[in-house]
Coordinates of C-alpha atoms in Angstrom, one line a residue:
X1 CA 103.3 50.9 123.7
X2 CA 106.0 50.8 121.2
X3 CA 105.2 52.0 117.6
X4 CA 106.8 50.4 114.7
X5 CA 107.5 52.1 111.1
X6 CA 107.4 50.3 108.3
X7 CA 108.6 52.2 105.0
X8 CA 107.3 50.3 101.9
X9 CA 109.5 50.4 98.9
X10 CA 108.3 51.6 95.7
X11 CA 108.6 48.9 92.8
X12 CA 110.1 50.2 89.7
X13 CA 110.9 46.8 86.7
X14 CA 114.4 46.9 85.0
X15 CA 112.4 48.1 82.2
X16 CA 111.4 51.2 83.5
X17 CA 115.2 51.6 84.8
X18 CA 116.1 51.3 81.1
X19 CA 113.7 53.5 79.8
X20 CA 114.9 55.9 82.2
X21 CA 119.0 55.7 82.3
X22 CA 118.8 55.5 78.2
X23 CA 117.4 59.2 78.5
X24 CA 120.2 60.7 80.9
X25 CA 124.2 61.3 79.0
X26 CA 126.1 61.1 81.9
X27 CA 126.6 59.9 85.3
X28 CA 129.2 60.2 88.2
X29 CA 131.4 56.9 88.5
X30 CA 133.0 56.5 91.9
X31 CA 136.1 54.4 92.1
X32 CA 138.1 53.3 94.9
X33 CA 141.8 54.3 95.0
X34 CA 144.7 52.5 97.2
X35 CA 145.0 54.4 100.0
X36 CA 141.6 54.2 100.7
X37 CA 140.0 57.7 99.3
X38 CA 136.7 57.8 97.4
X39 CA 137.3 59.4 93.9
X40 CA 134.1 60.4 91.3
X41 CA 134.0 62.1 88.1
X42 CA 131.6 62.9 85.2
X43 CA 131.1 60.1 82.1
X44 CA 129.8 59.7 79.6
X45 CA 128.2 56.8 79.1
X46 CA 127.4 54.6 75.9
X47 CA 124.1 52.9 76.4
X48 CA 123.8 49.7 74.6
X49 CA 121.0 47.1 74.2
X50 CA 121.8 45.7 77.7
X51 CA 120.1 48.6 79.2
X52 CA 121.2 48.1 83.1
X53 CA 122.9 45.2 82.8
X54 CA 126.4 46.5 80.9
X55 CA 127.1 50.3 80.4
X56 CA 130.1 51.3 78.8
X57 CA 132.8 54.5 79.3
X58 CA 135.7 55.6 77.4
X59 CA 139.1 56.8 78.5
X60 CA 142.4 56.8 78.5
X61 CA 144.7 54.0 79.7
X62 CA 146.6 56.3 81.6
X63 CA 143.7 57.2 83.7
X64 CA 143.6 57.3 87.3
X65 CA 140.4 55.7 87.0
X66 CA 142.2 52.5 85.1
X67 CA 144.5 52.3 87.8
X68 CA 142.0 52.4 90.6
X69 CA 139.5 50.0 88.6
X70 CA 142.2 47.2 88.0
X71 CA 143.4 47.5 92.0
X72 CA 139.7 47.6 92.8
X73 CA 137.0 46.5 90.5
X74 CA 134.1 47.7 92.6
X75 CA 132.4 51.4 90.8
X76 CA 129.4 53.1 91.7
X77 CA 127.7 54.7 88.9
X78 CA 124.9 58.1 89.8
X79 CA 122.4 59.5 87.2
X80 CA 120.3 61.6 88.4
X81 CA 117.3 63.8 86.4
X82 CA 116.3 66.5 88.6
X83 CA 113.3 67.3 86.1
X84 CA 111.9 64.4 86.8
X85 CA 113.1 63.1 89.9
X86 CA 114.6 60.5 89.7
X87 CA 118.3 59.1 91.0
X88 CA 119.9 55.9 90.5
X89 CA 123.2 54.4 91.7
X90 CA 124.2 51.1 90.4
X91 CA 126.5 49.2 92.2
X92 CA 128.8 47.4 89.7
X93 CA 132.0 45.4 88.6
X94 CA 134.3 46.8 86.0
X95 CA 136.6 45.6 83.4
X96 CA 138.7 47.2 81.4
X97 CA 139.7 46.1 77.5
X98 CA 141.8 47.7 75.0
X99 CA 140.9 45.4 72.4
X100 CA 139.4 47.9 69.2
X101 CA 137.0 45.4 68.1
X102 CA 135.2 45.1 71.4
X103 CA 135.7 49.1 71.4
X104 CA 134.3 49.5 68.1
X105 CA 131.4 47.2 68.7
X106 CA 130.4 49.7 71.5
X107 CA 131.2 53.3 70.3
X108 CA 129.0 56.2 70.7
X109 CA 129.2 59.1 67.7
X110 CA 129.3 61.5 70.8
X111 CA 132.9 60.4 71.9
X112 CA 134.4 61.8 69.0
X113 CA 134.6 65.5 70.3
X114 CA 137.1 63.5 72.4
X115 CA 138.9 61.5 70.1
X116 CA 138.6 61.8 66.6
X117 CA 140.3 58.4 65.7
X118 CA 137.5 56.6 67.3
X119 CA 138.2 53.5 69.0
X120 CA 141.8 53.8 67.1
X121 CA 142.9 56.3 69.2
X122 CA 146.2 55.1 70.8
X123 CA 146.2 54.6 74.2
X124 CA 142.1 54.4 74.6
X125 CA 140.3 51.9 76.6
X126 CA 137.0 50.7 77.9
X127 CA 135.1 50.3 80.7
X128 CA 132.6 47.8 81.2
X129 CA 130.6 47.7 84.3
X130 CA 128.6 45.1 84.8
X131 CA 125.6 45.7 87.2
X132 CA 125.4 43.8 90.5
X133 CA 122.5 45.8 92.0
X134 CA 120.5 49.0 91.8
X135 CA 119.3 51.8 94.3
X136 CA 116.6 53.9 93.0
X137 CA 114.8 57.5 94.2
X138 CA 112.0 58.1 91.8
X139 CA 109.2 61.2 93.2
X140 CA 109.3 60.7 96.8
X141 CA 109.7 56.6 96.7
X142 CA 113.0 54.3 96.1
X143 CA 113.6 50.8 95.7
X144 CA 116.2 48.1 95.3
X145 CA 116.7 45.8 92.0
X146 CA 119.1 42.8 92.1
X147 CA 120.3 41.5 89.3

């Protein structure tokens, strides 16, 4: 006789997500370049009221991250709190402005070890990501939020 596993997933609400994500600086984003390669890098993100649902990065235009982003708009975002144990990847769509009053409405004191001019800095833009769907490891159990 056959024996089947079932693995129950842990639930964890968007608010606990929020709580959680607000409390960690920076994450990995994963973009996708053109000839297919996988590329991630450390940023700092800028937590804003929409908790999961929007979180926004600075850089420069010039960025192979732009580039990759406007070919393919598909990012993966990691935070991770060892401490506590808890990862989370967010699967999201990005956008990318350059408009300073959208850039303004969104800046983070921290950024200006970067760029002093704030969201005047020629040549600086934003990333949006917009959430599609969360993966979650939180002290032994995971989950899955769609949003």
């Amino acid at each position: 006789m056959s024996q089947i596993n079932i693995k129950y997933l842990f639930i964890m609400n968007p608010e606990e997500l929020k709580k959680i994500i607000s409390q960690i600086d920076a994450c990995m984003m994963t973009t996708y370049g053109s000839n297919g390669e996988i590329n991630s890098r450390p940023m700092l993100c800028n937590h804003t009221e929409n908790g999961i649902s929007e979180i926004y990065f600075f850089c420069m235009k010039d960025s192979d991250k732009i580039d990759e982003i406007m070919q393919n708009s598909h990012v993966s975002l990691i935070f991770q709190n060892q401490e506590n144990g808890v990862y989370i990847n967010m699967m999201c769509l990005a956008t990318v402005t350059e408009d300073v009053s959208e850039m303004r409405e969104h800046w983070d004191p921290k950024l200006e070890m970067w760029w002093s001019d704030k969201e005047n800095t020629t040549g600086l833009s934003m990333i949006c990501c917009k959430t599609q769907s969360i993966r979650y490891w939180y002290q032994g159990n995971n989950g899955r939020i769609e949003l």
